[in-house]
């Protein structure tokens, strides 16, 4: 009698969709369980007329996720920043708006991340090369790829890896047209085409997880907080950021900034309709910003810093505001590594008893959403191997 491996994926964000596709491509029978009514996780895009994501989102073209999507025809239309908009990049420095970055940022951008030590703070290492003032400015600039209130206190290697890619020229960042929802839809459609059975509004708890695990390996592709509860495993912890997200639509005005990067404190404000005008109605522009705050700080602190950047880069913004939303992302912005740790020290993908973990705080390399991708890929391949061992005579149906 021929057996077919059955793999369950819990969570329909980027990690879960990657895991489901990878397992299905290997010949496994796959069911994806998503508790929300729609797929996407933190890659969901709001319904119109303002198509905002949960914080600023971008794909980095040198990353592994980019190549994987492109090979499967899933990348879809992406746009880069128009060159003229690049001239509207602004920096807050010493309380004033500047048009050019400090020389320290340009000098550090040339540094190979492998020259930065794992066991020193970024501030200590960078200050030895560009001085303390330049190091603090670089740390705050890098905050857009860290979502952390004190980037200088993190591992020098960890921060420099992200700083180098963020400051690359020409820019690595690319933006899926229409926000991330179309990308999620393409991945979901591809998964279904491979035979993945997708169940939405299907919440899995500890009891039902045990039932699923009896029928085959399980990939838990949720936030680390959710996985800790679901797996009843107190060891599933890792530091993340606490970030105020501010989105707003302004009536268009010539001369508005494209980006305002706060070099005095961690903060970033970006006009996303500069590269994708369809994210807001005609005559309006969509801004998204992130403002990391300390664990004991109030959300109002981040909002106040957002308004400071708005004053600098978008004169008259209060009278021009057509829509505004604020949120607090607490522990939902990916892993950060302290000195002496790397991604290898984060919670392992392998949890035992045929359970595997994926997500942006798991032991996998990459930048931001790339961690979800690489962990989803690894979790799926390990689940396929485990399923083949379970399946006995039919294990040859699992193609590695």
CSV table of C-alpha atoms in Angstrom, one decimal:
chain,number,residue,atom,x,y,z
A,1,UNK,CA,0.0,0.0,0.0
A,2,UNK,CA,1.4,3.4,-1.0
A,3,UNK,CA,1.6,6.1,1.7
A,4,UNK,CA,1.7,9.9,1.2
A,5,UNK,CA,3.3,12.1,3.8
A,6,UNK,CA,1.0,14.6,5.4
A,7,UNK,CA,2.5,17.8,6.7
A,8,UNK,CA,0.6,20.5,8.6
A,9,UNK,CA,1.6,24.1,8.6
A,10,UNK,CA,0.2,26.4,11.3
A,11,UNK,CA,0.2,30.0,10.3
A,12,UNK,CA,-0.3,31.6,6.9
A,13,UNK,CA,2.2,34.4,6.9
A,14,UNK,CA,5.4,34.5,4.8
A,15,UNK,CA,7.0,31.8,6.8
A,16,UNK,CA,4.0,29.5,6.6
A,17,UNK,CA,3.4,30.0,2.9
A,18,UNK,CA,7.1,29.4,2.2
A,19,UNK,CA,7.0,26.2,4.2
A,20,UNK,CA,3.8,25.0,2.6
A,21,UNK,CA,5.1,25.6,-0.9
A,22,UNK,CA,8.4,24.0,-0.2
A,23,UNK,CA,6.8,20.9,1.3
A,24,UNK,CA,4.3,20.5,-1.5
A,25,UNK,CA,7.1,20.9,-4.1
A,26,UNK,CA,8.8,17.9,-2.4
A,27,UNK,CA,5.7,15.8,-3.0
A,28,UNK,CA,4.1,15.9,0.5
A,29,UNK,CA,0.4,16.3,1.1
A,30,UNK,CA,0.1,19.7,2.9
A,31,UNK,CA,-2.6,21.4,4.9
A,32,UNK,CA,-2.1,25.0,6.0
A,33,UNK,CA,-4.1,26.3,9.0
A,34,UNK,CA,-4.5,30.0,9.4
A,35,UNK,CA,-6.5,31.4,12.4
A,36,UNK,CA,-7.3,34.7,10.6
A,37,UNK,CA,-9.9,35.1,7.9
A,38,UNK,CA,-7.1,36.0,5.4
A,39,UNK,CA,-3.5,34.9,4.8
A,40,UNK,CA,-0.5,37.1,5.1
A,41,UNK,CA,0.3,37.6,8.8
A,42,UNK,CA,2.3,40.7,9.2
A,43,UNK,CA,2.5,41.0,5.4
A,44,UNK,CA,-1.2,41.9,5.1
A,45,UNK,CA,-2.1,45.1,3.3
A,46,UNK,CA,-5.0,47.2,4.4
A,47,UNK,CA,-8.0,47.4,2.1
A,48,UNK,CA,-8.3,50.6,0.0
A,49,UNK,CA,-8.3,53.4,-0.4
A,50,UNK,CA,-5.1,53.6,1.7
A,51,UNK,CA,-3.1,50.4,1.1
A,52,UNK,CA,-0.8,50.5,4.1
A,53,UNK,CA,1.2,47.5,5.4
A,54,UNK,CA,1.8,46.8,9.1
A,55,UNK,CA,4.8,49.1,9.2
A,56,UNK,CA,7.2,50.0,6.3
A,57,UNK,CA,7.9,46.9,4.1
A,58,UNK,CA,10.4,46.3,1.4
A,59,UNK,CA,12.1,43.4,-0.4
A,60,UNK,CA,15.8,43.4,-0.7
A,61,UNK,CA,16.9,42.2,-4.2
A,62,UNK,CA,20.1,40.6,-3.0
A,63,UNK,CA,18.3,38.5,-0.4
A,64,UNK,CA,17.4,34.8,-0.7
A,65,UNK,CA,13.7,35.4,-0.7
A,66,UNK,CA,14.0,37.6,-3.8
A,67,UNK,CA,15.7,34.7,-5.8
A,68,UNK,CA,13.3,32.1,-4.5
A,69,UNK,CA,10.2,34.1,-5.5
A,70,UNK,CA,11.6,35.1,-8.9
A,71,UNK,CA,12.4,31.4,-9.8
A,72,UNK,CA,8.8,30.5,-9.2
A,73,UNK,CA,7.3,33.5,-11.1
A,74,UNK,CA,5.9,34.8,-7.8
A,75,UNK,CA,7.8,38.1,-7.5
A,76,UNK,CA,5.4,40.0,-9.6
A,77,UNK,CA,5.7,43.7,-10.4
A,78,UNK,CA,8.1,45.6,-8.1
A,79,UNK,CA,9.3,49.2,-8.2
A,80,UNK,CA,12.3,51.0,-7.0
A,81,UNK,CA,12.6,54.6,-5.8
A,82,UNK,CA,12.6,57.0,-8.7
A,83,UNK,CA,16.0,58.8,-8.9
A,84,UNK,CA,14.5,62.2,-8.4
A,85,UNK,CA,12.9,61.1,-5.2
A,86,UNK,CA,16.3,60.0,-4.0
A,87,UNK,CA,17.2,63.7,-4.0
A,88,UNK,CA,14.3,64.3,-1.5
A,89,UNK,CA,16.0,62.2,1.2
A,90,UNK,CA,16.3,64.2,4.4
A,91,UNK,CA,18.1,63.7,7.7
A,92,UNK,CA,17.3,65.1,11.1
A,93,UNK,CA,20.5,65.9,12.8
A,94,UNK,CA,21.1,68.2,15.8
A,95,UNK,CA,17.4,69.0,15.6
A,96,UNK,CA,17.5,70.4,12.1
A,97,UNK,CA,16.7,68.9,8.7
A,98,UNK,CA,19.7,68.2,6.4
A,99,UNK,CA,19.9,67.2,2.8
A,100,UNK,CA,23.1,65.2,3.0
A,101,UNK,CA,24.2,62.4,5.4
A,102,UNK,CA,27.2,62.8,7.7
A,103,UNK,CA,30.4,61.5,6.3
A,104,UNK,CA,30.5,58.9,9.1
A,105,UNK,CA,27.5,57.1,7.5
A,106,UNK,CA,29.3,56.9,4.1
A,107,UNK,CA,32.5,55.7,5.7
A,108,UNK,CA,30.7,52.9,7.7
A,109,UNK,CA,28.7,51.9,4.6
A,110,UNK,CA,31.9,50.7,3.0
A,111,UNK,CA,32.8,48.4,5.9
A,112,UNK,CA,32.5,44.7,5.4
A,113,UNK,CA,30.1,43.4,8.1
A,114,UNK,CA,32.5,40.5,8.8
A,115,UNK,CA,35.0,43.0,10.2
A,116,UNK,CA,32.5,43.9,12.9
A,117,UNK,CA,32.8,41.7,16.0
A,118,UNK,CA,29.9,39.7,17.4
A,119,UNK,CA,30.9,40.3,21.0
A,120,UNK,CA,31.1,44.1,21.0
A,121,UNK,CA,28.3,46.7,20.8
A,122,UNK,CA,27.8,48.5,17.6
A,123,UNK,CA,28.4,51.8,19.3
A,124,UNK,CA,31.7,50.8,20.7
A,125,UNK,CA,32.9,49.3,17.4
A,126,UNK,CA,31.7,52.1,15.2
A,127,UNK,CA,32.9,54.9,17.5
A,128,UNK,CA,36.4,53.5,17.1
A,129,UNK,CA,36.2,54.1,13.4
A,130,UNK,CA,34.1,57.3,13.0
A,131,UNK,CA,33.8,58.8,16.5
A,132,UNK,CA,30.9,58.5,18.9
A,133,UNK,CA,28.7,61.2,17.3
A,134,UNK,CA,29.0,59.4,13.9
A,135,UNK,CA,28.4,56.0,15.5
A,136,UNK,CA,25.2,57.2,17.1
A,137,UNK,CA,24.0,58.7,13.9
A,138,UNK,CA,24.7,55.4,12.0
A,139,UNK,CA,23.0,53.3,14.7
A,140,UNK,CA,19.9,55.5,14.5
A,141,UNK,CA,19.9,55.3,10.7
A,142,UNK,CA,20.0,51.5,10.9
A,143,UNK,CA,17.0,51.5,13.2
A,144,UNK,CA,14.7,51.2,10.2
A,145,UNK,CA,16.0,47.6,9.7
A,146,UNK,CA,16.1,46.9,13.5
A,147,UNK,CA,12.9,48.3,15.1
A,148,UNK,CA,14.8,48.7,18.3
A,149,UNK,CA,15.0,51.8,20.6
A,150,UNK,CA,18.8,51.4,21.3
A,151,UNK,CA,20.5,50.0,18.2
A,152,UNK,CA,24.0,51.0,19.4
A,153,UNK,CA,23.7,48.5,22.3
A,154,UNK,CA,23.2,45.5,19.9
A,155,UNK,CA,25.9,43.3,18.5
A,156,UNK,CA,28.2,45.2,16.1
A,157,UNK,CA,28.0,42.3,13.5
A,158,UNK,CA,24.2,42.2,13.7
A,159,UNK,CA,23.8,46.0,13.2
A,160,UNK,CA,26.5,46.4,10.5
A,161,UNK,CA,25.0,43.6,8.4
A,162,UNK,CA,21.7,45.5,8.3
A,163,UNK,CA,23.3,49.0,8.0
A,164,UNK,CA,25.4,47.9,5.0
A,165,UNK,CA,22.4,46.6,3.1
A,166,UNK,CA,20.2,49.5,4.0
A,167,UNK,CA,22.9,52.0,2.9
A,168,UNK,CA,23.9,50.2,-0.3
A,169,UNK,CA,24.0,52.2,-3.5
A,170,UNK,CA,22.1,51.7,-5.8
A,171,UNK,CA,19.5,50.9,-3.1
A,172,UNK,CA,18.6,47.2,-2.6
A,173,UNK,CA,15.0,47.9,-1.6
A,174,UNK,CA,12.2,47.1,-4.0
A,175,UNK,CA,8.5,47.5,-3.3
A,176,UNK,CA,5.8,45.1,-4.5
A,177,UNK,CA,3.2,47.1,-6.5
A,178,UNK,CA,0.0,47.4,-4.5
A,179,UNK,CA,1.6,46.5,-1.2
A,180,UNK,CA,2.4,43.1,0.1
A,181,UNK,CA,-1.1,41.6,-0.3
A,182,UNK,CA,-0.6,40.9,-4.1
A,183,UNK,CA,2.6,39.0,-3.3
A,184,UNK,CA,0.8,37.0,-0.6
A,185,UNK,CA,-2.0,36.2,-3.1
A,186,UNK,CA,0.5,35.0,-5.6
A,187,UNK,CA,2.2,32.7,-3.0
A,188,UNK,CA,-1.2,31.4,-1.8
A,189,UNK,CA,-2.3,30.7,-5.4
A,190,UNK,CA,0.9,28.9,-6.1
A,191,UNK,CA,0.5,26.8,-3.0
A,192,UNK,CA,-3.1,25.8,-3.9
A,193,UNK,CA,-1.9,25.0,-7.4
A,194,UNK,CA,0.6,22.5,-5.9
A,195,UNK,CA,-2.3,20.9,-4.0
A,196,UNK,CA,-1.9,22.6,-0.6
A,197,UNK,CA,-5.2,22.6,1.3
A,198,UNK,CA,-5.6,26.0,2.8
A,199,UNK,CA,-8.0,26.5,5.8
A,200,UNK,CA,-8.6,30.0,7.0
A,201,UNK,CA,-10.4,31.0,10.3
A,202,UNK,CA,-9.0,27.7,11.6
A,203,UNK,CA,-7.4,28.3,14.9
A,204,UNK,CA,-5.1,25.7,16.3
A,205,UNK,CA,-4.6,25.3,20.1
A,206,UNK,CA,-2.4,23.0,22.1
A,207,UNK,CA,-4.9,20.2,22.0
A,208,UNK,CA,-5.6,20.3,18.3
A,209,UNK,CA,-1.8,20.7,17.6
A,210,UNK,CA,-1.3,17.3,19.3
A,211,UNK,CA,-4.0,15.8,17.1
A,212,UNK,CA,-2.3,17.2,14.0
A,213,UNK,CA,1.1,15.9,15.1
A,214,UNK,CA,-0.3,12.3,15.3
A,215,UNK,CA,-1.0,12.4,11.5
A,216,UNK,CA,2.4,13.9,10.4
A,217,UNK,CA,5.0,16.5,11.1
A,218,UNK,CA,3.9,20.0,12.0
A,219,UNK,CA,5.5,23.3,11.1
A,220,UNK,CA,4.5,26.1,13.5
A,221,UNK,CA,4.9,29.3,11.6
A,222,UNK,CA,3.5,31.8,14.1
A,223,UNK,CA,4.9,34.6,16.2
A,224,UNK,CA,7.3,33.4,18.8
A,225,UNK,CA,4.9,34.5,21.6
A,226,UNK,CA,2.1,32.4,20.0
A,227,UNK,CA,4.4,29.4,19.5
A,228,UNK,CA,5.5,29.6,23.1
A,229,UNK,CA,1.8,29.2,24.2
A,230,UNK,CA,0.9,26.7,21.5
A,231,UNK,CA,3.9,24.4,22.3
A,232,UNK,CA,3.8,25.1,26.0
A,233,UNK,CA,7.5,25.8,25.9
A,234,UNK,CA,8.8,28.6,28.1
A,235,UNK,CA,12.2,28.5,26.4
A,236,UNK,CA,10.8,30.1,23.2
A,237,UNK,CA,11.9,33.6,23.9
A,238,UNK,CA,14.1,36.1,22.2
A,239,UNK,CA,14.4,39.9,22.3
A,240,UNK,CA,12.5,41.9,19.8
A,241,UNK,CA,11.6,45.6,19.4
A,242,UNK,CA,8.8,47.8,20.6
A,243,UNK,CA,7.9,50.2,17.9
A,244,UNK,CA,5.2,52.9,17.3
A,245,UNK,CA,3.8,52.7,13.8
A,246,UNK,CA,2.3,55.9,12.3
A,247,UNK,CA,0.5,55.9,8.9
A,248,UNK,CA,-1.2,58.8,7.4
A,249,UNK,CA,-2.4,60.2,4.0
A,250,UNK,CA,-1.7,63.8,3.1
A,251,UNK,CA,-3.0,65.9,0.3
A,252,UNK,CA,-0.2,66.2,-2.2
A,253,UNK,CA,2.2,69.1,-2.1
A,254,UNK,CA,5.2,69.8,-4.3
A,255,UNK,CA,8.5,69.7,-2.5
A,256,UNK,CA,7.6,67.1,0.2
A,257,UNK,CA,10.4,64.9,1.4
A,258,UNK,CA,10.6,61.3,0.3
A,259,UNK,CA,12.2,60.0,3.5
A,260,UNK,CA,13.1,61.7,6.7
A,261,UNK,CA,15.6,59.6,8.7
A,262,UNK,CA,16.1,60.7,12.3
A,263,UNK,CA,19.8,60.6,13.2
A,264,UNK,CA,19.2,62.1,16.7
A,265,UNK,CA,16.9,59.2,17.7
A,266,UNK,CA,15.8,56.0,16.0
A,267,UNK,CA,13.0,56.9,13.6
A,268,UNK,CA,12.0,56.7,9.9
A,269,UNK,CA,9.2,58.3,7.9
A,270,UNK,CA,8.7,57.3,4.2
A,271,UNK,CA,6.4,58.5,1.5
A,272,UNK,CA,5.4,55.2,-0.2
A,273,UNK,CA,3.4,56.7,-3.0
A,274,UNK,CA,6.7,58.1,-4.3
A,275,UNK,CA,7.3,54.7,-5.9
A,276,UNK,CA,3.7,53.3,-6.0
A,277,UNK,CA,1.1,56.1,-6.5
A,278,UNK,CA,-1.7,53.6,-6.4
A,279,UNK,CA,-1.4,53.1,-2.7
A,280,UNK,CA,-3.6,56.2,-2.1
A,281,UNK,CA,-6.3,58.1,-4.0
A,282,UNK,CA,-5.3,60.6,-6.7
A,283,UNK,CA,-4.1,63.8,-5.2
A,284,UNK,CA,-3.0,62.2,-1.9
A,285,UNK,CA,0.2,60.5,-0.7
A,286,UNK,CA,0.6,57.7,1.8
A,287,UNK,CA,3.3,58.0,4.5
A,288,UNK,CA,4.4,55.2,6.8
A,289,UNK,CA,6.8,55.6,9.7
A,290,UNK,CA,8.3,53.6,12.6
A,291,UNK,CA,9.6,55.0,15.9
A,292,UNK,CA,11.1,52.5,18.3
A,293,UNK,CA,10.5,53.2,22.0
A,294,UNK,CA,11.9,51.7,25.2
A,295,UNK,CA,10.1,48.9,27.1
A,296,UNK,CA,8.8,51.4,29.7
A,297,UNK,CA,8.0,54.2,27.3
A,298,UNK,CA,4.5,55.3,26.4
A,299,UNK,CA,3.2,55.2,22.8
A,300,UNK,CA,2.8,59.0,22.9
A,301,UNK,CA,6.6,59.3,22.9
A,302,UNK,CA,6.8,57.7,19.5
A,303,UNK,CA,3.9,59.7,18.2
A,304,UNK,CA,5.6,62.9,19.3
A,305,UNK,CA,8.8,61.9,17.5
A,306,UNK,CA,6.8,61.1,14.3
A,307,UNK,CA,5.2,64.6,14.4
A,308,UNK,CA,8.7,66.1,14.8
A,309,UNK,CA,9.8,64.5,11.5
A,310,UNK,CA,6.5,65.5,9.8
A,311,UNK,CA,7.1,69.1,10.8
A,312,UNK,CA,10.6,68.9,9.2
A,313,UNK,CA,9.7,67.1,6.0
A,314,UNK,CA,6.1,67.9,5.3
A,315,UNK,CA,5.2,71.5,6.0
A,316,UNK,CA,1.5,72.1,6.8
A,317,UNK,CA,0.9,68.4,7.2
A,318,UNK,CA,-1.8,68.8,9.9
A,319,UNK,CA,-4.1,70.8,7.6
A,320,UNK,CA,-3.4,68.3,4.7
A,321,UNK,CA,-4.1,65.1,6.7
A,322,UNK,CA,-6.9,63.0,5.1
A,323,UNK,CA,-6.4,59.8,7.1
A,324,UNK,CA,-4.3,58.7,10.1
A,325,UNK,CA,-3.7,55.5,12.0
A,326,UNK,CA,-1.4,54.7,14.9
A,327,UNK,CA,-0.4,51.4,16.4
A,328,UNK,CA,2.1,49.8,18.8
A,329,UNK,CA,4.1,46.8,17.6
A,330,UNK,CA,5.4,45.1,20.7
A,331,UNK,CA,7.6,42.0,20.2
A,332,UNK,CA,6.4,41.7,16.6
A,333,UNK,CA,9.2,43.2,14.6
A,334,UNK,CA,11.8,40.4,14.3
A,335,UNK,CA,14.7,39.3,16.4
A,336,UNK,CA,17.6,41.5,17.6
A,337,UNK,CA,20.9,40.1,18.7
A,338,UNK,CA,22.8,41.3,21.8
A,339,UNK,CA,26.6,41.3,21.9
A,340,UNK,CA,27.9,37.7,22.1
A,341,UNK,CA,24.9,36.2,20.2
A,342,UNK,CA,24.1,35.5,16.6
A,343,UNK,CA,21.1,34.1,14.8
A,344,UNK,CA,22.4,30.7,15.6
A,345,UNK,CA,21.6,31.3,19.3
A,346,UNK,CA,17.9,32.0,18.7
A,347,UNK,CA,15.2,29.3,19.3
A,348,UNK,CA,16.0,26.3,17.1
A,349,UNK,CA,13.8,25.3,14.1
A,350,UNK,CA,13.8,21.7,15.5
A,351,UNK,CA,11.5,21.3,18.5
A,352,UNK,CA,11.3,17.5,18.7
A,353,UNK,CA,8.5,15.0,18.2
A,354,UNK,CA,8.1,16.0,14.6
A,355,UNK,CA,7.5,19.7,15.3
A,356,UNK,CA,9.4,22.4,13.6
A,357,UNK,CA,9.4,26.2,14.1
A,358,UNK,CA,9.5,29.0,11.6
A,359,UNK,CA,9.2,32.8,11.9
A,360,UNK,CA,11.2,36.0,12.2
A,361,UNK,CA,12.7,35.3,15.6
A,362,UNK,CA,13.9,31.8,14.8
A,363,UNK,CA,17.5,30.5,14.3
A,364,UNK,CA,17.9,31.4,10.6
A,365,UNK,CA,19.9,34.0,8.8
A,366,UNK,CA,18.6,37.0,6.8
A,367,UNK,CA,17.3,40.5,7.1
A,368,UNK,CA,13.7,41.1,8.5
A,369,UNK,CA,11.2,39.0,6.4
A,370,UNK,CA,14.1,37.0,5.0
A,371,UNK,CA,14.4,35.2,8.4
A,372,UNK,CA,10.8,34.1,8.1
A,373,UNK,CA,11.6,32.8,4.6
A,374,UNK,CA,14.8,30.9,5.5
A,375,UNK,CA,13.3,29.4,8.6
A,376,UNK,CA,10.2,28.4,6.7
A,377,UNK,CA,12.3,26.7,4.0
A,378,UNK,CA,14.4,24.8,6.5
A,379,UNK,CA,11.4,23.8,8.6
A,380,UNK,CA,9.7,22.4,5.5
A,381,UNK,CA,12.7,20.4,4.4
A,382,UNK,CA,13.1,18.9,7.8
A,383,UNK,CA,9.4,18.1,8.0
A,384,UNK,CA,9.6,16.4,4.6
A,385,UNK,CA,12.5,14.3,5.8
A,386,UNK,CA,10.6,13.4,9.0
A,387,UNK,CA,7.5,12.5,7.0
A,388,UNK,CA,9.4,10.3,4.7
A,389,UNK,CA,10.8,8.4,7.7
A,390,UNK,CA,7.2,8.0,9.0
A,391,UNK,CA,5.8,6.9,5.7
A,392,UNK,CA,7.6,3.7,5.4
A,393,UNK,CA,7.2,1.9,2.1
A,394,UNK,CA,5.9,5.0,0.4
A,395,UNK,CA,8.7,7.3,1.5
A,396,UNK,CA,10.1,7.3,-2.1
A,397,UNK,CA,7.2,9.7,-2.9
A,398,UNK,CA,9.0,12.4,-1.0
A,399,UNK,CA,11.4,14.0,-3.4
A,400,UNK,CA,14.3,15.8,-1.8
